[in-house]
mmCIF file of C-alpha atoms in Angstrom:
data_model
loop_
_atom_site.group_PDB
_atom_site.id
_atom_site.type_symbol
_atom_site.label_atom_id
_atom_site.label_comp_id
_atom_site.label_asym_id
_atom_site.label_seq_id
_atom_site.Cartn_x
_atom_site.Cartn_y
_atom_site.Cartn_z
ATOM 1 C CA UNK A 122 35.534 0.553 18.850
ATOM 2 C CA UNK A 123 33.984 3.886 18.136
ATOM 3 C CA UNK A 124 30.996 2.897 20.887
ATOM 4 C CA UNK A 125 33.872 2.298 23.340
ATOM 5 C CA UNK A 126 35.401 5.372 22.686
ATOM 6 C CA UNK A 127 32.428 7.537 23.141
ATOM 7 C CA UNK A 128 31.897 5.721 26.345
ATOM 8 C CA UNK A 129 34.929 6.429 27.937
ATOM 9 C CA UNK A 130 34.929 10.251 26.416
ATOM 10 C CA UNK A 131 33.296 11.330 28.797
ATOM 11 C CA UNK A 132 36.155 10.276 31.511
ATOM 12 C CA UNK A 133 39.029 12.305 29.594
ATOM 13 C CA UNK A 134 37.204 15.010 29.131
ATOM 14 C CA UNK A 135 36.855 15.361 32.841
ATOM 15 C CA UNK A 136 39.975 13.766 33.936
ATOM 16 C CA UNK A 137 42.798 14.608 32.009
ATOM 17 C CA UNK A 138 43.242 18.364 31.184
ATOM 18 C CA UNK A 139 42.289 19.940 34.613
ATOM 19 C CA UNK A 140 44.287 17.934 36.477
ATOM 20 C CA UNK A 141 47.196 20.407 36.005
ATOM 21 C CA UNK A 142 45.413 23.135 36.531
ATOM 22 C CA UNK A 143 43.464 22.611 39.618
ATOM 23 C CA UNK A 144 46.300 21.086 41.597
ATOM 24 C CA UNK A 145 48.323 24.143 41.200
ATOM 25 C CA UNK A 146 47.805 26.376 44.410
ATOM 26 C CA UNK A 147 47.446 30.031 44.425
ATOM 27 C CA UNK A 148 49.993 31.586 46.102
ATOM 28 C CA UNK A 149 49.321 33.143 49.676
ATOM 29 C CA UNK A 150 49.217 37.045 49.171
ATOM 30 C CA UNK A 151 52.796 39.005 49.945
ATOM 31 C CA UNK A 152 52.092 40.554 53.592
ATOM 32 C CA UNK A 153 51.057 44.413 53.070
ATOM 33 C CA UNK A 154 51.713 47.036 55.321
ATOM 34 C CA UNK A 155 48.420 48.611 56.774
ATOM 35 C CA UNK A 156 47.725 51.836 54.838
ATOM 36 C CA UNK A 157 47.689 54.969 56.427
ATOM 37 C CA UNK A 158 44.540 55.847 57.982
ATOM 38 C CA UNK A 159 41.812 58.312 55.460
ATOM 39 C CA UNK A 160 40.941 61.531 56.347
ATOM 40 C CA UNK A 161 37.212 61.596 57.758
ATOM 41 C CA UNK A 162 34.904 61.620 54.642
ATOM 42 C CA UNK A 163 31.373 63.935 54.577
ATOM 43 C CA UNK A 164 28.331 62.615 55.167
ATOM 44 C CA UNK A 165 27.027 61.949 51.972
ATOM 45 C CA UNK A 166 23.808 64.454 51.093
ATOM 46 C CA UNK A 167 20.376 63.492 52.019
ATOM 47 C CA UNK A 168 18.124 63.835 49.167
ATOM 48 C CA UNK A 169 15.489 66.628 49.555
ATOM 49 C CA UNK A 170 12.031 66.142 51.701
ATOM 50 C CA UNK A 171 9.441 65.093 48.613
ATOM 51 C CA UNK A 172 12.687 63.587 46.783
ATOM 52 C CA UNK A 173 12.922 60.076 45.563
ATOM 53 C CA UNK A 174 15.891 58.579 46.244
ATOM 54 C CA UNK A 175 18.177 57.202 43.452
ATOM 55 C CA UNK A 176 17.949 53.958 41.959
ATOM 56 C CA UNK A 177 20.288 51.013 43.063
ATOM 57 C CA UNK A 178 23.197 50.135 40.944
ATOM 58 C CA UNK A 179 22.239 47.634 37.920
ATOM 59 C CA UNK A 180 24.485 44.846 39.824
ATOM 60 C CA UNK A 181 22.566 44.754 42.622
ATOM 61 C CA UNK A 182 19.234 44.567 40.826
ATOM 62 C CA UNK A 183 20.567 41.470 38.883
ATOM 63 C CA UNK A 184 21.803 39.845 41.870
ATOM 64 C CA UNK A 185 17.977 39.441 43.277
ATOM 65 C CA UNK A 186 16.757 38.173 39.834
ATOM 66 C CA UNK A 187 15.826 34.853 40.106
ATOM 67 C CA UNK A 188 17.695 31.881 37.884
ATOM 68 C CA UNK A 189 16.435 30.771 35.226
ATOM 69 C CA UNK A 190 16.047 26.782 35.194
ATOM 70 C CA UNK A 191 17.536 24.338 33.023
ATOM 71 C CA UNK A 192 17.338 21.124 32.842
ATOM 72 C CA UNK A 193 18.694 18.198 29.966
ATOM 73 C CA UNK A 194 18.756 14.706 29.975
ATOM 74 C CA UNK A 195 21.472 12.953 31.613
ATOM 75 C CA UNK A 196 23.583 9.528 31.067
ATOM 76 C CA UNK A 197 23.571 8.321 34.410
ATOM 77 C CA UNK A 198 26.102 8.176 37.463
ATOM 78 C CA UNK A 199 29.465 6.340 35.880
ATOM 79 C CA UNK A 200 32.486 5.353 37.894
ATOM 80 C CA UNK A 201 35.963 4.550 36.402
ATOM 81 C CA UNK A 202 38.801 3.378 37.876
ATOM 82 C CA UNK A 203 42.550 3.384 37.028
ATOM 83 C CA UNK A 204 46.059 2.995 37.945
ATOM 84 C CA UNK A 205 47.511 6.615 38.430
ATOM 85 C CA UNK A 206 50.859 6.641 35.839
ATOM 86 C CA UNK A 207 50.184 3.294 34.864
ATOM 87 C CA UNK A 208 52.849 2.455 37.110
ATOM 88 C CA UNK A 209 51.846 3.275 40.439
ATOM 89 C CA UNK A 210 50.220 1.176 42.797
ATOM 90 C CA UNK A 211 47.736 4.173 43.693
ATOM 91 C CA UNK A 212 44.506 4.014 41.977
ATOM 92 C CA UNK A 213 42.324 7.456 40.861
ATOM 93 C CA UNK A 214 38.391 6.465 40.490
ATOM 94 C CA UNK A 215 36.416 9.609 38.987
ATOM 95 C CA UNK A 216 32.358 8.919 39.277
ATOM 96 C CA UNK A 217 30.882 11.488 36.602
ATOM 97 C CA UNK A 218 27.425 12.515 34.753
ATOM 98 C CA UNK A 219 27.065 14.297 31.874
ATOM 99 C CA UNK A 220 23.807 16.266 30.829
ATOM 100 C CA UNK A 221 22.739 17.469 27.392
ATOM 101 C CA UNK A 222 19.606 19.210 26.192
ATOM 102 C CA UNK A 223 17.149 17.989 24.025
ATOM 103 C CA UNK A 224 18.935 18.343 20.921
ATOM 104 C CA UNK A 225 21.892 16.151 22.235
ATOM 105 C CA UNK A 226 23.993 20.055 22.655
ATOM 106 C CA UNK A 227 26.672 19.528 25.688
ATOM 107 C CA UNK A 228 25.392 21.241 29.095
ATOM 108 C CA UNK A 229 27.556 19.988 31.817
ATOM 109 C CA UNK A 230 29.496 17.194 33.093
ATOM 110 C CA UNK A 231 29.947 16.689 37.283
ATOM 111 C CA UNK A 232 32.816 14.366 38.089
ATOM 112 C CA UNK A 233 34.087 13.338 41.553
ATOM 113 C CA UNK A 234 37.373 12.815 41.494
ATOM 114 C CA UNK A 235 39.512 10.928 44.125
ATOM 115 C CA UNK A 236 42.473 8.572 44.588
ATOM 116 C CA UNK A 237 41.824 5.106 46.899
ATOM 117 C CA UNK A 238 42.638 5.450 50.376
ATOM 118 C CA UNK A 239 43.632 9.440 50.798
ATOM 119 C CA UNK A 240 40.753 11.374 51.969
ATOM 120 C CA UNK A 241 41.089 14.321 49.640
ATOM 121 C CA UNK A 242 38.796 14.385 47.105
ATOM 122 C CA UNK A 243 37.875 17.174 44.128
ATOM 123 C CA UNK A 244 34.579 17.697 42.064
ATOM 124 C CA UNK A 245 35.113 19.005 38.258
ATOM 125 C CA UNK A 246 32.503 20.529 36.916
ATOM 126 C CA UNK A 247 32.644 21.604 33.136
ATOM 127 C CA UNK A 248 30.317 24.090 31.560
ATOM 128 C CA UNK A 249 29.901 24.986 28.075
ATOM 129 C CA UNK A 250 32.263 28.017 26.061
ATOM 130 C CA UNK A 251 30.772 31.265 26.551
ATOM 131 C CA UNK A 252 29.834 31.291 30.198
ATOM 132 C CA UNK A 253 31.172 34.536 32.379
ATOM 133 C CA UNK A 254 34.179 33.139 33.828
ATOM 134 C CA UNK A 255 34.940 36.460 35.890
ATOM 135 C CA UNK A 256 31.689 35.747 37.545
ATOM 136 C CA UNK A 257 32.839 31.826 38.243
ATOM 137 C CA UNK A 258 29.819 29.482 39.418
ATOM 138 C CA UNK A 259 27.834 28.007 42.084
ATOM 139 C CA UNK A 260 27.340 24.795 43.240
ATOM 140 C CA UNK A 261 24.719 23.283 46.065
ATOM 141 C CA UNK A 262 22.684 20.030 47.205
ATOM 142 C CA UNK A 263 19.054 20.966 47.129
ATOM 143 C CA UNK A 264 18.610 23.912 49.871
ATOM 144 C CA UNK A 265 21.664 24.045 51.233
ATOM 145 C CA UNK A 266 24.145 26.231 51.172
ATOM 146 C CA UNK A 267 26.226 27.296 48.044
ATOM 147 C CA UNK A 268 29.832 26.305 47.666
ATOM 148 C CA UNK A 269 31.554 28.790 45.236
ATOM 149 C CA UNK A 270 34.005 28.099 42.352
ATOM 150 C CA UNK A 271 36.715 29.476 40.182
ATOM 151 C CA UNK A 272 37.108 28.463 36.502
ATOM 152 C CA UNK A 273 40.676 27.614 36.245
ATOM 153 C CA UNK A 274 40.975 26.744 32.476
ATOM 154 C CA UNK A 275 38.892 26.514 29.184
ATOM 155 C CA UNK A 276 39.545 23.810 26.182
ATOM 156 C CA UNK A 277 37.795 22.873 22.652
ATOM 157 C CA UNK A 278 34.795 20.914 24.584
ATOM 158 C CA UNK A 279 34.567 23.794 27.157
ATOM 159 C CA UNK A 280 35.455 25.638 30.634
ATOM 160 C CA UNK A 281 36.471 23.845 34.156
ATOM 161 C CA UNK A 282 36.178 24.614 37.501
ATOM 162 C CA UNK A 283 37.080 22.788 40.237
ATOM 163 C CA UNK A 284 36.289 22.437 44.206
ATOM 164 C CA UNK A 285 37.716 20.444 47.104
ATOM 165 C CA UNK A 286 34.598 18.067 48.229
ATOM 166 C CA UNK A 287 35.020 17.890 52.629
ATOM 167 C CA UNK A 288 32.739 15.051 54.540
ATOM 168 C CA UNK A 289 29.981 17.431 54.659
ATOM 169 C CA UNK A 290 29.403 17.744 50.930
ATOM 170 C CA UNK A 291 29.902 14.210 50.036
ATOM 171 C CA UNK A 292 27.336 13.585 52.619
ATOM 172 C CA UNK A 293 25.082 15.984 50.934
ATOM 173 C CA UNK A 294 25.263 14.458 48.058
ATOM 174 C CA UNK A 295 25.153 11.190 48.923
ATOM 175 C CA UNK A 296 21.743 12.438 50.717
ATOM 176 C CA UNK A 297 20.651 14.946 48.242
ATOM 177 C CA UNK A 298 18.320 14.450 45.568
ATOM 178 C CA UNK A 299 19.378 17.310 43.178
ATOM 179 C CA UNK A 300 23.133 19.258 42.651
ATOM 180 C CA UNK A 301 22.400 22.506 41.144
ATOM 181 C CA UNK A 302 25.357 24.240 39.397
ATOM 182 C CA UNK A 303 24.637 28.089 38.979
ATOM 183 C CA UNK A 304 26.790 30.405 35.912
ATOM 184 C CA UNK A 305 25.970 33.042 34.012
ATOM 185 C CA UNK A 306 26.280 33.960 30.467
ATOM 186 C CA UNK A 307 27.779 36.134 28.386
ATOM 187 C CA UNK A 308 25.066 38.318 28.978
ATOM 188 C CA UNK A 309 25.153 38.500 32.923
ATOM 189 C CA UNK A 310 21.678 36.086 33.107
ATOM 190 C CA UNK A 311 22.119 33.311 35.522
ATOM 191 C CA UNK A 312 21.380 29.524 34.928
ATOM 192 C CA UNK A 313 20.339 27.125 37.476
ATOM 193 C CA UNK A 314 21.367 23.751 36.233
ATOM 194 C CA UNK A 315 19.856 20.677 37.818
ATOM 195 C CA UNK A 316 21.849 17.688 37.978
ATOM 196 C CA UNK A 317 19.759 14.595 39.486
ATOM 197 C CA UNK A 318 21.949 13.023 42.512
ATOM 198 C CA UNK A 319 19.643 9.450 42.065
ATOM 199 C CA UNK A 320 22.145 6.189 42.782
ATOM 200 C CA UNK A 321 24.880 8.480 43.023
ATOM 201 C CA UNK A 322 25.722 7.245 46.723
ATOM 202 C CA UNK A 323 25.940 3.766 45.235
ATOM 203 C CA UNK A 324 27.761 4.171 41.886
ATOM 204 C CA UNK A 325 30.499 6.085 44.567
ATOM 205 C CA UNK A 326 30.134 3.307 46.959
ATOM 206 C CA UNK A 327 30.169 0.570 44.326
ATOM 207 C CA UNK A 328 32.577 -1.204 41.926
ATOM 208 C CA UNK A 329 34.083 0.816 39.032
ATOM 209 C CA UNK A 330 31.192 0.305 36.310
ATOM 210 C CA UNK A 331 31.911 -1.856 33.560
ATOM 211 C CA UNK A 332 32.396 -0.407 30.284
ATOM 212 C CA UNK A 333 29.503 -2.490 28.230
ATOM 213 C CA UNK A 334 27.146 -0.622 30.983
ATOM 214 C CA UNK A 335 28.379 2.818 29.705
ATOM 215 C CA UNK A 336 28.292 2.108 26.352
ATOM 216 C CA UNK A 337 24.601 0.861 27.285
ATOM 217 C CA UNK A 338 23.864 4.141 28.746
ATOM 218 C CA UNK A 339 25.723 6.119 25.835
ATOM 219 C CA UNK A 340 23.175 3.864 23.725
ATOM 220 C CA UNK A 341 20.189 4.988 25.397
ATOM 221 C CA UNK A 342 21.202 8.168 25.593
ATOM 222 C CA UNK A 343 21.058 8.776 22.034
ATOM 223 C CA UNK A 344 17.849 7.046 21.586
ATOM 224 C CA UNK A 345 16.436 9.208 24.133
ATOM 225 C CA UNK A 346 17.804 12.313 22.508
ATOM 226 C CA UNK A 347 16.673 11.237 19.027
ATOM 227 C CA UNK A 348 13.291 10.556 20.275
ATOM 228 C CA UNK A 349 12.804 13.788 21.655
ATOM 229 C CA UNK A 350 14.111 15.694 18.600
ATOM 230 C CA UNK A 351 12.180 14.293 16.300
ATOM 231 C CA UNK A 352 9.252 15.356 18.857
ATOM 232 C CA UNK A 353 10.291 18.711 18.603
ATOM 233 C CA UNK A 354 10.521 18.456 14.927
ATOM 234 C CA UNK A 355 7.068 17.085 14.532
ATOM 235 C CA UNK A 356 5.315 19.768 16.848
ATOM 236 C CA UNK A 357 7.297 22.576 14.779
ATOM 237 C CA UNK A 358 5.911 21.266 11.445
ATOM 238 C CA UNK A 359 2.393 20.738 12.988
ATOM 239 C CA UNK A 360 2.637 24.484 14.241
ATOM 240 C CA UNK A 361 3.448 25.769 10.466
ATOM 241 C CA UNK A 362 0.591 23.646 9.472
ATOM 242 C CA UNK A 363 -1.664 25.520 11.784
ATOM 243 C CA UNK A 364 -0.629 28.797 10.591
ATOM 244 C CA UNK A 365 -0.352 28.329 6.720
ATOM 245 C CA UNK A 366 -4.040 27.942 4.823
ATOM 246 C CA UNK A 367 -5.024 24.775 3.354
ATOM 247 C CA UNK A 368 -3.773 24.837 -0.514
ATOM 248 C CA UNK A 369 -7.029 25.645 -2.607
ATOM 249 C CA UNK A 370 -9.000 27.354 0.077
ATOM 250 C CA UNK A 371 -10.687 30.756 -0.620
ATOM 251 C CA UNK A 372 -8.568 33.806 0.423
ATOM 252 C CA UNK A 373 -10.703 36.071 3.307
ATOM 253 C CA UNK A 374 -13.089 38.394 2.161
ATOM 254 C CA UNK A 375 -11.657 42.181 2.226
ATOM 255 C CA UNK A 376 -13.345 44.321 4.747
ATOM 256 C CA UNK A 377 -15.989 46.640 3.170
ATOM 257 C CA UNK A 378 -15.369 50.061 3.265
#
């Protein structure tokens, strides 16, 4: 039972709680009337011949620094299928991957979500606590162009945004080898996130995946993660190794003066 339920925990966490918030609309803005038109402004001064101009603003020096990458290991494309309400006859299918570094910490979870037979669908992306939310996030197929996003609410296992995926998307990613999700910390520094697209087009395509396959992959997931932390482990104690003298061996001899 606890195997099952850490299969399918990765379906409520990106199913459940957003759904309230992302289907709420903003509001269209109240209709302003146009503002009464400035005074003409001064030139601004021109800095003396020999001068140096002044520095840009910090902003716009951060906005040309370049991401820095970030990459985990991943569970594999999942899709799961069921009956909206229990009730209905209307079926919601959400195909989702989650991603966690080396030492098994959460990184990100991509879910598609959709209902059977209505064209609109919705991609949830979830990012870890402590992420800028002012400054929202990113989200592209390889070199194409970069869809924006809005966090719209934040819970115990992190912070959602959500985006409405058109034909030209899903194609992308049905086409695409990598989705890269781009936030920034608490401390302004921006993270590229890579999230492999491999057999994505035919998880999506496919039947909903049965649930001894994703407790399979939840399996292998933690052997993979164990693997690699006790990796990590073994090259930390073979560092301290390096650096700390043999026991017994004969202290350096003190420079003469």
């Amino acid at each position: 039972m606890l195997a099952r339920a850490a299969a399918c925990s990765l379906f409520v966490s990106v199913t459940t709680a957003p759904l309230v918030v992302f289907a709420q609309q903003p509001a269209a803005p109240a209709q302003q009337r146009p503002a009464a038109p400035r005074a003409a402004q001064p030139a601004p001064a021109q800095p003396a011949q020999g001068q140096r101009p002044a520095a840009p603003p910090a902003q716009d020096q951060q906005a040309t620094v370049t991401p820095r990458q970030i990459t985990g290991t991943t569970t594999g494309w999942v899709k799961v299928c069921q009956k909206i309400d229990g009730t209905s006859d209307k079926e919601g299918c959400v195909v989702s991957q989650e991603v966690r570094a080396d030492n098994g910490a959460f990184l990100a979870s991509i879910a598609l979500q959709e209902v059977v037979g209505e064209p609109r669908r919705q991609l949830i992306l979830a990012v870890p606590l402590g992420m800028a939310l002012q400054a929202g996030l990113l989200v592209r197929v390889d070199q194409e162009r970069a869809v924006p996003a809005k966090f719209g609410t934040c819970l115990q296992n992190g912070c959602f945004a959500g985006i409405d995926v058109g034909s030209d998307l899903l194609a992308a990613m049905n086409k695409g080898q990598n989705l890269l999700v781009t936030v920034r910390n608490a401390q302004g520094i921006a993270l590229d996130l890579t999230v492999p697209l491999a057999n994505f087009v035919k998880v999506h395509q496919g039947p909903a995946t049965d649930l001894k396959v994703v407790e399979e992959q939840q399996r292998q997931l933690e052997k993979e993660l164990e693997k690699r932390a006790l990796e990590a482990r073994q090259k930390l104690l073979e560092q301290q190794g390096q650096a700390t003298p043999a026991p017994g061996a004969a202290p350096a001899p003190a420079a003469k003066p």
